PDB file of C-alpha atoms in Angstrom:
ATOM      1  CA  MET T   1       0.000   0.000   0.000  1.00 41.00           C
ATOM      2  CA  SER T   2       1.627   3.180  -1.158  1.00 39.00           C
ATOM      3  CA  SER T   3      -0.726   5.798   0.196  1.00 40.00           C
ATOM      4  CA  THR T   4      -3.897   6.469   2.142  1.00 40.00           C
ATOM      5  CA  SER T   5      -6.739   8.840   1.420  1.00 38.00           C
ATOM      6  CA  SER T   6      -8.830  10.756   3.897  1.00 36.00           C
ATOM      7  CA  HIS T   7     -11.479  13.344   4.509  1.00 34.00           C
ATOM      8  CA  ASP T   8     -12.761  15.015   7.656  1.00 34.00           C
ATOM      9  CA  ILE T   9     -15.999  14.329   9.477  1.00 32.00           C
ATOM     10  CA  SER T  10     -17.440  15.884  12.622  1.00 30.00           C
ATOM     11  CA  PRO T  11     -19.941  14.576  15.170  1.00 32.00           C
ATOM     12  CA  LEU T  12     -23.515  13.896  14.145  1.00 31.00           C
ATOM     13  CA  SER T  13     -25.387  15.202  17.136  1.00 31.00           C
ATOM     14  CA  THR T  14     -28.966  13.989  17.105  1.00 30.00           C
ATOM     15  CA  LEU T  15     -29.838  10.412  18.041  1.00 31.00           C
ATOM     16  CA  ARG T  16     -32.921   9.341  16.067  1.00 33.00           C
ATOM     17  CA  ASN T  17     -32.183   5.677  15.590  1.00 37.00           C
ATOM     18  CA  PHE T  18     -29.019   3.903  16.740  1.00 37.00           C
ATOM     19  CA  ASP T  19     -29.322   1.419  13.897  1.00 37.00           C
ATOM     20  CA  ALA T  20     -29.919   3.950  11.100  1.00 35.00           C
ATOM     21  CA  ALA T  21     -27.377   4.167   8.306  1.00 32.00           C
ATOM     22  CA  LEU T  22     -26.038   7.497   7.104  1.00 30.00           C
ATOM     23  CA  ASP T  23     -24.189   8.031   3.831  1.00 31.00           C
ATOM     24  CA  TRP T  24     -20.756   9.630   4.120  1.00 28.00           C
ATOM     25  CA  THR T  25     -21.705  12.249   1.519  1.00 30.00           C
ATOM     26  CA  ALA T  26     -24.554  13.462   3.707  1.00 30.00           C
ATOM     27  CA  MET T  27     -22.176  14.512   6.471  1.00 34.00           C
ATOM     28  CA  SER T  28     -21.403  18.169   6.933  1.00 31.00           C
ATOM     29  CA  LYS T  29     -17.882  19.079   8.091  1.00 34.00           C
ATOM     30  CA  HIS T  30     -19.295  21.212  10.886  1.00 27.00           C
ATOM     31  CA  LEU T  31     -22.370  20.017  12.750  1.00 22.00           C
ATOM     32  CA  SER T  32     -23.579  21.464  16.022  1.00 28.00           C
ATOM     33  CA  TRP T  33     -24.013  19.295  19.121  1.00 33.00           C
ATOM     34  CA  LYS T  34     -27.756  19.023  19.747  1.00 35.00           C
ATOM     35  CA  PRO T  35     -28.384  16.037  22.010  1.00 46.00           C
ATOM     36  CA  GLU T  36     -31.789  14.437  21.858  1.00 47.00           C
ATOM     37  CA  ARG T  37     -33.039  12.073  24.542  1.00 52.00           C
ATOM     38  CA  ARG T  38     -33.599   8.655  23.007  1.00 55.00           C
ATOM     39  CA  ASN T  39     -33.215   5.212  24.527  1.00 62.00           C
ATOM     40  CA  PRO T  40     -31.587   2.351  22.603  1.00 69.00           C
ATOM     41  CA  THR T  41     -33.934  -0.341  21.330  1.00 71.00           C
ATOM     42  CA  THR T  42     -33.927  -3.846  22.743  1.00 73.00           C
ATOM     43  CA  LYS T  43     -32.110  -4.975  19.586  1.00 79.00           C
ATOM     44  CA  THR T  44     -29.306  -2.440  19.836  1.00 86.00           C
ATOM     45  CA  GLU T  45     -25.944  -4.022  20.575  1.00 91.00           C
ATOM     46  CA  LEU T  46     -24.136  -1.699  22.978  1.00 96.00           C
ATOM     47  CA  GLU T  47     -20.474  -2.649  22.793  1.00 97.00           C
ATOM     48  CA  LEU T  48     -17.018  -1.445  23.814  1.00 98.00           C
ATOM     49  CA  PRO T  49     -17.754   0.766  26.884  1.00 98.00           C
ATOM     50  CA  PHE T  50     -15.262   3.586  26.477  1.00 97.00           C
ATOM     51  CA  ASP T  51     -13.952   6.670  28.265  1.00 95.00           C
ATOM     52  CA  LEU T  52     -13.468   9.729  26.063  1.00 91.00           C
ATOM     53  CA  GLY T  53     -12.513  11.762  29.116  1.00 90.00           C
ATOM     54  CA  ASP T  54     -15.507  14.059  28.712  1.00 89.00           C
ATOM     55  CA  GLY T  55     -17.590  12.808  31.637  1.00 92.00           C
ATOM     56  CA  ALA T  56     -19.851  10.615  29.518  1.00 94.00           C
ATOM     57  CA  VAL T  57     -19.976   6.848  29.002  1.00 97.00           C
ATOM     58  CA  SER T  58     -19.375   6.061  25.331  1.00 95.00           C
ATOM     59  CA  PHE T  59     -20.284   2.902  23.420  1.00 96.00           C
ATOM     60  CA  ALA T  60     -20.152   1.499  19.926  1.00 95.00           C
ATOM     61  CA  ALA T  61     -23.633   0.673  18.637  1.00 93.00           C
ATOM     62  CA  GLY T  62     -23.391  -0.862  15.194  1.00 91.00           C
ATOM     63  CA  GLY T  63     -21.886   1.889  13.081  1.00 88.00           C
ATOM     64  CA  ALA T  64     -22.512   4.646  15.623  1.00 87.00           C
ATOM     65  CA  LEU T  65     -20.618   5.991  18.595  1.00 89.00           C
ATOM     66  CA  VAL T  66     -23.183   6.820  21.265  1.00 91.00           C
ATOM     67  CA  GLN T  67     -22.963   8.357  24.726  1.00 93.00           C
ATOM     68  CA  TRP T  68     -24.822   8.192  28.014  1.00 94.00           C
ATOM     69  CA  ARG T  69     -24.630  11.370  30.061  1.00 91.00           C
ATOM     70  CA  ASP T  70     -26.899  12.641  32.856  1.00 88.00           C
ATOM     71  CA  GLY T  71     -29.718  10.257  31.964  1.00 88.00           C
ATOM     72  CA  GLN T  72     -29.627  11.046  28.255  1.00 88.00           C
ATOM     73  CA  TRP T  73     -28.477   9.112  25.195  1.00 90.00           C
ATOM     74  CA  THR T  74     -26.782  10.927  22.335  1.00 88.00           C
ATOM     75  CA  ARG T  75     -25.461   9.676  19.046  1.00 85.00           C
ATOM     76  CA  CYS T  76     -22.148  11.413  18.384  1.00 85.00           C
ATOM     77  CA  ILE T  77     -20.801   9.860  15.196  1.00 84.00           C
ATOM     78  CA  ASN T  78     -22.353   7.544  12.624  1.00 82.00           C
ATOM     79  CA  THR T  79     -19.820   5.841  10.369  1.00 83.00           C
ATOM     80  CA  LYS T  80     -22.395   3.731   8.483  1.00 84.00           C
ATOM     81  CA  HIS T  81     -19.952   0.849   8.932  1.00 91.00           C
ATOM     82  CA  ARG T  82     -19.799  -1.376  11.993  1.00 95.00           C
ATOM     83  CA  ILE T  83     -17.358  -0.242  14.701  1.00 95.00           C
ATOM     84  CA  ASN T  84     -15.150  -3.102  15.912  1.00 98.00           C
ATOM     85  CA  ASP T  85     -12.718  -1.363  18.260  1.00 98.00           C
ATOM     86  CA  LEU T  86     -12.136   1.978  20.024  1.00 97.00           C
ATOM     87  CA  GLN T  87      -8.859   3.235  21.462  1.00 97.00           C
ATOM     88  CA  ARG T  88      -7.183   6.546  22.399  1.00 95.00           C
ATOM     89  CA  ASP T  89      -3.576   7.648  22.079  1.00 94.00           C
ATOM     90  CA  GLU T  90      -1.537   9.659  24.590  1.00 91.00           C
ATOM     91  CA  GLU T  91      -2.631  12.945  22.984  1.00 92.00           C
ATOM     92  CA  GLY T  92      -6.332  12.098  23.295  1.00 91.00           C
ATOM     93  CA  ARG T  93      -6.785  11.186  19.632  1.00 92.00           C
ATOM     94  CA  LEU T  94      -9.451   8.575  18.998  1.00 93.00           C
ATOM     95  CA  LEU T  95      -8.745   5.453  16.943  1.00 96.00           C
ATOM     96  CA  VAL T  96     -11.763   3.615  15.539  1.00 95.00           C
ATOM     97  CA  ALA T  97     -11.710   0.264  13.727  1.00 97.00           C
ATOM     98  CA  CYS T  98     -14.554  -0.129  11.221  1.00 96.00           C
ATOM     99  CA  ASN T  99     -15.827  -2.400   8.507  1.00 97.00           C
ATOM    100  CA  GLY T 100     -15.836  -1.041   4.985  1.00 95.00           C
ATOM    101  CA  GLY T 101     -12.076  -0.812   4.556  1.00 95.00           C
ATOM    102  CA  ARG T 102     -11.497   2.151   6.831  1.00 93.00           C
ATOM    103  CA  ALA T 103     -10.375   3.343  10.214  1.00 95.00           C
ATOM    104  CA  LEU T 104     -10.990   6.695  11.892  1.00 93.00           C
ATOM    105  CA  ARG T 105      -8.294   8.751  13.580  1.00 93.00           C
ATOM    106  CA  GLY T 106      -8.216  12.136  15.279  1.00 89.00           C
ATOM    107  CA  HIS T 107      -9.835  14.128  18.023  1.00 86.00           C
ATOM    108  CA  PRO T 108     -13.516  13.225  18.466  1.00 83.00           C
ATOM    109  CA  ASP T 109     -14.788  16.508  16.996  1.00 79.00           C
ATOM    110  CA  ALA T 110     -12.647  16.188  13.846  1.00 81.00           C
ATOM    111  CA  LEU T 111     -12.052  12.590  12.852  1.00 87.00           C
ATOM    112  CA  THR T 112     -10.230  11.669   9.656  1.00 89.00           C
ATOM    113  CA  VAL T 113     -11.211   8.613   7.609  1.00 91.00           C
ATOM    114  CA  VAL T 114      -8.152   6.520   6.743  1.00 93.00           C
ATOM    115  CA  LYS T 115      -8.820   4.017   3.973  1.00 94.00           C
ATOM    116  CA  VAL T 116      -7.056   0.656   4.130  1.00 96.00           C
ATOM    117  CA  PRO T 117      -6.631  -2.175   1.581  1.00 96.00           C
ATOM    118  CA  PHE T 118      -8.788  -4.705   3.433  1.00 97.00           C
ATOM    119  CA  GLU T 119     -12.473  -4.887   4.239  1.00 97.00           C
ATOM    120  CA  THR T 120     -12.655  -5.458   7.988  1.00 98.00           C
ATOM    121  CA  VAL T 121     -10.517  -3.495  10.436  1.00 98.00           C
ATOM    122  CA  SER T 122     -10.891  -5.637  13.538  1.00 98.00           C
ATOM    123  CA  ALA T 123      -8.581  -3.830  15.977  1.00 99.00           C
ATOM    124  CA  VAL T 124      -6.457  -0.720  16.473  1.00 99.00           C
ATOM    125  CA  ALA T 125      -3.813   0.304  19.001  1.00 98.00           C
ATOM    126  CA  ALA T 126      -1.861   3.459  19.759  1.00 98.00           C
ATOM    127  CA  LEU T 127       1.916   3.458  20.108  1.00 98.00           C
ATOM    128  CA  GLU T 128       4.230   6.333  20.981  1.00 96.00           C
ATOM    129  CA  GLY T 129       3.781   9.704  19.306  1.00 95.00           C
ATOM    130  CA  THR T 130       1.746   9.447  16.132  1.00 95.00           C
ATOM    131  CA  ARG T 131       2.442   5.770  15.501  1.00 97.00           C
ATOM    132  CA  TRP T 132      -0.444   3.295  15.610  1.00 98.00           C
ATOM    133  CA  VAL T 133      -1.454  -0.181  14.495  1.00 98.00           C
ATOM    134  CA  CYS T 134      -4.383  -1.075  12.261  1.00 98.00           C
ATOM    135  CA  ALA T 135      -5.201  -4.800  12.054  1.00 99.00           C
ATOM    136  CA  GLY T 136      -7.571  -6.735   9.808  1.00 98.00           C
ATOM    137  CA  LEU T 137      -9.742  -9.731  10.519  1.00 97.00           C
ATOM    138  CA  GLU T 138      -7.885 -11.830   7.938  1.00 98.00           C
ATOM    139  CA  GLY T 139      -4.453 -11.191   9.470  1.00 98.00           C
ATOM    140  CA  GLU T 140      -3.577  -7.908   7.783  1.00 98.00           C
ATOM    141  CA  VAL T 141      -1.359  -5.574   9.824  1.00 98.00           C
ATOM    142  CA  LEU T 142      -0.519  -1.948   9.082  1.00 98.00           C
ATOM    143  CA  LEU T 143       1.997  -0.004  11.163  1.00 98.00           C
ATOM    144  CA  LEU T 144       1.299   3.679  10.526  1.00 97.00           C
ATOM    145  CA  ASP T 145       2.770   7.029  11.463  1.00 96.00           C
ATOM    146  CA  GLY T 146      -0.174   9.384  11.227  1.00 95.00           C
ATOM    147  CA  GLU T 147      -1.628   8.412   7.840  1.00 93.00           C
ATOM    148  CA  THR T 148       1.658   7.171   6.390  1.00 95.00           C
ATOM    149  CA  VAL T 149       2.167   3.408   6.163  1.00 96.00           C
ATOM    150  CA  VAL T 150       5.468   2.360   7.744  1.00 96.00           C
ATOM    151  CA  ALA T 151       5.021  -1.393   7.321  1.00 97.00           C
ATOM    152  CA  GLU T 152       2.444  -3.719   5.773  1.00 98.00           C
ATOM    153  CA  LEU T 153       2.400  -7.298   7.073  1.00 98.00           C
ATOM    154  CA  ASN T 154       0.189 -10.358   7.552  1.00 98.00           C
ATOM    155  CA  THR T 155       0.053 -12.897  10.373  1.00 98.00           C
ATOM    156  CA  GLY T 156      -1.558 -15.538   8.148  1.00 96.00           C
ATOM    157  CA  GLY T 157      -4.512 -15.931  10.512  1.00 96.00           C
ATOM    158  CA  ALA T 158      -7.356 -13.985  12.088  1.00 96.00           C
ATOM    159  CA  ILE T 159      -6.694 -11.005  14.372  1.00 98.00           C
ATOM    160  CA  HIS T 160      -9.263 -10.051  17.015  1.00 97.00           C
ATOM    161  CA  ALA T 161      -7.344  -7.764  19.376  1.00 98.00           C
ATOM    162  CA  VAL T 162      -4.231  -5.597  19.467  1.00 99.00           C
ATOM    163  CA  LEU T 163      -2.593  -4.535  22.734  1.00 98.00           C
ATOM    164  CA  PRO T 164       0.387  -2.177  23.033  1.00 98.00           C
ATOM    165  CA  LEU T 165       3.148  -4.070  24.818  1.00 97.00           C
ATOM    166  CA  ASN T 166       5.110  -0.885  25.366  1.00 95.00           C
ATOM    167  CA  ALA T 167       5.492   2.459  23.589  1.00 95.00           C
ATOM    168  CA  ARG T 168       6.955   0.899  20.455  1.00 96.00           C
ATOM    169  CA  GLU T 169       5.673  -2.686  20.239  1.00 98.00           C
ATOM    170  CA  ALA T 170       2.283  -4.382  20.135  1.00 98.00           C
ATOM    171  CA  LEU T 171       0.850  -7.850  20.647  1.00 99.00           C
ATOM    172  CA  LEU T 172      -1.667  -9.241  18.143  1.00 99.00           C
ATOM    173  CA  PHE T 173      -4.222 -11.804  19.329  1.00 98.00           C
ATOM    174  CA  GLY T 174      -6.444 -14.137  17.351  1.00 96.00           C
ATOM    175  CA  ASP T 175      -5.178 -17.184  15.517  1.00 95.00           C
ATOM    176  CA  GLY T 176      -2.048 -17.352  17.654  1.00 95.00           C
ATOM    177  CA  ILE T 177      -0.179 -14.533  19.384  1.00 97.00           C
ATOM    178  CA  HIS T 178       2.209 -12.347  17.400  1.00 98.00           C
ATOM    179  CA  LEU T 179       4.565  -9.551  18.394  1.00 98.00           C
ATOM    180  CA  LEU T 180       4.822  -6.490  16.152  1.00 98.00           C
ATOM    181  CA  THR T 181       8.292  -5.036  16.757  1.00 96.00           C
ATOM    182  CA  GLN T 182       9.334  -1.399  16.586  1.00 92.00           C
ATOM    183  CA  LYS T 183      11.109  -2.205  13.308  1.00 93.00           C
ATOM    184  CA  GLY T 184       7.816  -3.288  11.744  1.00 95.00           C
ATOM    185  CA  GLN T 185       8.465  -7.021  11.892  1.00 97.00           C
ATOM    186  CA  LEU T 186       6.180  -9.838  13.051  1.00 98.00           C
ATOM    187  CA  LYS T 187       7.287 -12.586  15.412  1.00 98.00           C
ATOM    188  CA  GLN T 188       4.992 -15.415  16.411  1.00 98.00           C
ATOM    189  CA  GLU T 189       5.078 -15.903  20.177  1.00 98.00           C
ATOM    190  CA  VAL T 190       2.406 -18.589  20.618  1.00 96.00           C
ATOM    191  CA  PRO T 191       0.946 -20.814  17.848  1.00 94.00           C
ATOM    192  CA  ASP T 192      -2.143 -23.000  17.942  1.00 88.00           C
ATOM    193  CA  VAL T 193      -4.237 -20.845  20.262  1.00 91.00           C
ATOM    194  CA  TRP T 194      -7.423 -18.845  19.608  1.00 92.00           C
ATOM    195  CA  LEU T 195      -7.829 -15.612  21.580  1.00 94.00           C
ATOM    196  CA  GLN T 196     -10.392 -12.807  21.459  1.00 95.00           C
ATOM    197  CA  SER T 197      -9.414 -10.156  24.029  1.00 97.00           C
ATOM    198  CA  ALA T 198      -6.414  -8.983  26.041  1.00 98.00           C
ATOM    199  CA  VAL T 199      -5.517  -6.562  28.807  1.00 98.00           C
ATOM    200  CA  HIS T 200      -2.580  -5.407  30.935  1.00 97.00           C
ATOM    201  CA  PHE T 201      -2.645  -6.644  34.527  1.00 96.00           C
ATOM    202  CA  LYS T 202       0.101  -5.314  36.783  1.00 93.00           C
ATOM    203  CA  GLU T 203       3.383  -6.415  35.128  1.00 92.00           C
ATOM    204  CA  ALA T 204       1.718  -9.050  32.979  1.00 96.00           C
ATOM    205  CA  VAL T 205      -0.514  -9.404  29.928  1.00 97.00           C
ATOM    206  CA  LEU T 206      -3.696 -11.490  30.087  1.00 96.00           C
ATOM    207  CA  ALA T 207      -5.680 -12.837  27.148  1.00 96.00           C
ATOM    208  CA  PHE T 208      -8.895 -14.850  26.907  1.00 94.00           C
ATOM    209  CA  GLY T 209     -10.282 -16.901  24.062  1.00 90.00           C
ATOM    210  CA  GLY T 210     -12.095 -19.893  22.728  1.00 78.00           C
ATOM    211  CA  GLY T 211      -9.565 -22.673  22.728  1.00 63.00           C
ATOM    212  CA  VAL T 212      -6.241 -24.346  22.137  1.00 59.00           C
ATOM    213  CA  GLY T 213      -5.926 -26.319  18.920  1.00 56.00           C
ATOM    214  CA  LEU T 214      -9.211 -28.014  18.082  1.00 48.00           C
ATOM    215  CA  THR T 215     -10.460 -28.487  21.631  1.00 57.00           C
ATOM    216  CA  GLY T 216     -12.600 -25.348  21.594  1.00 63.00           C
ATOM    217  CA  LYS T 217     -12.354 -25.082  25.366  1.00 72.00           C
ATOM    218  CA  PRO T 218     -12.079 -21.645  27.023  1.00 81.00           C
ATOM    219  CA  THR T 219      -8.479 -20.517  27.203  1.00 86.00           C
ATOM    220  CA  TYR T 220      -6.478 -18.181  29.405  1.00 87.00           C
ATOM    221  CA  ALA T 221      -3.048 -16.924  28.363  1.00 93.00           C
ATOM    222  CA  PHE T 222      -0.637 -15.161  30.716  1.00 94.00           C
ATOM    223  CA  ARG T 223       2.548 -13.337  29.679  1.00 96.00           C
ATOM    224  CA  GLN T 224       5.209 -12.239  32.135  1.00 94.00           C
ATOM    225  CA  LYS T 225       8.927 -11.635  31.585  1.00 93.00           C
ATOM    226  CA  LYS T 226       8.542 -12.481  27.872  1.00 94.00           C
ATOM    227  CA  LYS T 227       7.190 -15.955  28.636  1.00 96.00           C
ATOM    228  CA  TRP T 228       3.670 -17.239  27.986  1.00 97.00           C
ATOM    229  CA  LYS T 229       1.645 -19.722  29.986  1.00 95.00           C
ATOM    230  CA  VAL T 230      -1.533 -21.017  28.331  1.00 92.00           C
ATOM    231  CA  THR T 231      -4.138 -22.940  30.309  1.00 87.00           C
ATOM    232  CA  GLN T 232      -7.721 -24.014  29.850  1.00 83.00           C
ATOM    233  CA  LEU T 233     -10.411 -22.503  32.034  1.00 79.00           C
ATOM    234  CA  ALA T 234     -12.663 -24.777  34.029  1.00 73.00           C
ATOM    235  CA  ASP T 235     -14.951 -22.128  35.508  1.00 73.00           C
ATOM    236  CA  LEU T 236     -15.778 -19.917  32.531  1.00 77.00           C
ATOM    237  CA  ASP T 237     -17.378 -20.324  29.125  1.00 77.00           C
ATOM    238  CA  GLY T 238     -18.146 -17.759  26.458  1.00 76.00           C
ATOM    239  CA  GLU T 239     -16.799 -15.833  23.498  1.00 81.00           C
ATOM    240  CA  PHE T 240     -14.639 -13.551  25.678  1.00 89.00           C
ATOM    241  CA  LEU T 241     -15.093 -10.540  23.415  1.00 93.00           C
ATOM    242  CA  SER T 242     -13.894  -8.246  26.180  1.00 95.00           C
ATOM    243  CA  VAL T 243     -11.951  -8.169  29.444  1.00 97.00           C
ATOM    244  CA  ALA T 244     -11.249  -5.372  31.929  1.00 98.00           C
ATOM    245  CA  VAL T 245      -9.125  -4.795  35.017  1.00 98.00           C
ATOM    246  CA  LEU T 246     -10.325  -2.769  38.008  1.00 97.00           C
ATOM    247  CA  GLY T 247      -8.069  -2.650  41.038  1.00 95.00           C
ATOM    248  CA  ASP T 248      -6.738  -6.121  41.759  1.00 94.00           C
ATOM    249  CA  ALA T 249      -9.536  -7.916  39.918  1.00 96.00           C
ATOM    250  CA  ILE T 250     -10.105  -9.080  36.346  1.00 96.00           C
ATOM    251  CA  TYR T 251     -13.661  -8.933  34.987  1.00 97.00           C
ATOM    252  CA  VAL T 252     -14.891 -11.132  32.146  1.00 94.00           C
ATOM    253  CA  PRO T 253     -18.389 -10.810  30.597  1.00 94.00           C
ATOM    254  CA  THR T 254     -20.230 -13.920  29.403  1.00 90.00           C
ATOM    255  CA  GLY T 255     -23.671 -14.948  28.237  1.00 87.00           C
ATOM    256  CA  THR T 256     -24.399 -16.223  31.742  1.00 90.00           C
ATOM    257  CA  GLY T 257     -23.227 -13.125  33.590  1.00 93.00           C
ATOM    258  CA  LEU T 258     -20.203 -11.173  34.774  1.00 95.00           C
ATOM    259  CA  PHE T 259     -17.292 -13.015  36.399  1.00 94.00           C
ATOM    260  CA  ARG T 260     -14.473 -11.767  38.615  1.00 94.00           C
ATOM    261  CA  LEU T 261     -10.997 -13.302  38.973  1.00 92.00           C
ATOM    262  CA  THR T 262      -7.995 -12.397  41.100  1.00 92.00           C
ATOM    263  CA  GLU T 263      -4.449 -13.676  41.433  1.00 88.00           C
ATOM    264  CA  THR T 264      -5.460 -15.893  44.341  1.00 89.00           C
ATOM    265  CA  LYS T 265      -9.108 -16.758  43.610  1.00 88.00           C
ATOM    266  CA  PRO T 266     -10.731 -18.574  40.671  1.00 87.00           C
ATOM    267  CA  ALA T 267     -13.590 -17.105  38.655  1.00 88.00           C
ATOM    268  CA  GLN T 268     -16.563 -16.074  40.766  1.00 92.00           C
ATOM    269  CA  GLN T 269     -19.882 -14.895  39.360  1.00 94.00           C
ATOM    270  CA  VAL T 270     -20.639 -11.284  40.241  1.00 94.00           C
ATOM    271  CA  SER T 271     -23.934 -11.051  38.369  1.00 95.00           C
ATOM    272  CA  ASP T 272     -26.165 -13.319  36.314  1.00 94.00           C
ATOM    273  CA  VAL T 273     -26.997 -10.470  33.915  1.00 93.00           C
ATOM    274  CA  PRO T 274     -25.829 -11.504  30.411  1.00 93.00           C
ATOM    275  CA  CYS T 275     -23.268  -9.098  28.956  1.00 94.00           C
ATOM    276  CA  THR T 276     -20.800  -9.106  26.086  1.00 95.00           C
ATOM    277  CA  HIS T 277     -18.442  -6.195  26.803  1.00 97.00           C
ATOM    278  CA  VAL T 278     -16.810  -4.447  29.761  1.00 98.00           C
ATOM    279  CA  GLY T 279     -14.747  -1.296  30.092  1.00 98.00           C
ATOM    280  CA  ILE T 280     -13.485   1.165  32.684  1.00 98.00           C
ATOM    281  CA  VAL T 281     -15.035   4.635  32.485  1.00 97.00           C
ATOM    282  CA  GLY T 282     -14.292   7.256  35.107  1.00 95.00           C
ATOM    283  CA  GLY T 283     -12.809   4.612  37.392  1.00 96.00           C
ATOM    284  CA  LYS T 284     -15.981   2.498  37.269  1.00 97.00           C
ATOM    285  CA  LEU T 285     -16.632  -0.807  35.560  1.00 98.00           C
ATOM    286  CA  ILE T 286     -19.272  -0.582  32.828  1.00 98.00           C
ATOM    287  CA  ALA T 287     -20.828  -3.705  31.281  1.00 98.00           C
ATOM    288  CA  SER T 288     -23.038  -3.793  28.214  1.00 97.00           C
ATOM    289  CA  GLY T 289     -24.966  -6.085  25.917  1.00 93.00           C
ATOM    290  CA  ARG T 290     -28.066  -6.088  23.779  1.00 91.00           C
ATOM    291  CA  GLY T 291     -30.246  -3.082  24.543  1.00 88.00           C
ATOM    292  CA  ALA T 292     -28.755  -2.353  27.965  1.00 91.00           C
ATOM    293  CA  ALA T 293     -25.738  -1.105  29.866  1.00 95.00           C
ATOM    294  CA  TYR T 294     -24.798  -1.391  33.529  1.00 97.00           C
ATOM    295  CA  VAL T 295     -22.411  -0.018  36.122  1.00 97.00           C
ATOM    296  CA  LEU T 296     -20.824  -2.217  38.779  1.00 97.00           C
ATOM    297  CA  LYS T 297     -21.763  -1.064  42.286  1.00 95.00           C
ATOM    298  CA  ARG T 298     -21.049  -3.086  45.416  1.00 86.00           C
ATOM    299  CA  ARG T 299     -20.410  -6.160  43.277  1.00 82.00           C
ATOM    300  CA  ALA T 300     -23.760  -5.900  41.495  1.00 91.00           C
ATOM    301  CA  LEU T 301     -24.621  -4.668  37.992  1.00 96.00           C
ATOM    302  CA  ILE T 302     -27.002  -1.708  38.140  1.00 95.00           C
ATOM    303  CA  PRO T 303     -28.676  -0.394  34.950  1.00 94.00           C
ATOM    304  CA  LEU T 304     -27.438   3.009  33.801  1.00 90.00           C
TER     305      LEU T 304
END
């Protein structure tokens, strides 16, 4: 890939229907923020609870970025294409992974569309300065500096999550675990494992997924001092689309509820409310799923 193309978009303020599609050409470069109270439908998938640092709780909802603030829902951006990942860099720039061969990058009120040579951008991650990683569902990996491609690679298998290992390197999770080095090279760290989500925990990296080899059993991977330990989970089952750390505990959402793990205790069910995603917003754990979102209070999930 020799170049990228882009154009600017700004927030779409009014929430009329979370699931509505909006053509890119219909977007004005400058739209005022006019929030309209509107609850998500029971079919709306609220995913990726996210902290934009503006006092609101943000979510991906299909192709829209929506917010909950002071009892009111607002649609902020509608990309028309499904949002698969949300991240921020050290300067507060937002990185958004979308379907449709594109990612979004920039401050929330002035995002730039960066076109990529693959259909599904499954994950993004910020590195130091203006460097970032854009990964595709079929194993495609772009290392970029702003909108300039530094390296174009492929893991040869699916990628579901990208986690910065440090300021210059990133770990890629999916069909195996790969390390993207600061020189733009890929190194496979763990083969024959299927992982969906990852998070930093103290001095280690944790990842969760659907199995080792062909067993399909829930899997937990732990990296410390450049060494991986992969084990199968006896107490959890699910897709493990998301994982979050709050204090000394690890929280994993499943179809049967929210579970909590620590270094010394196995998985314990916190709530039987089904949820697919978790995130930390304003120092609080937020869980979400179809048509609903919750905040963790006193080890119970309370609707927003």
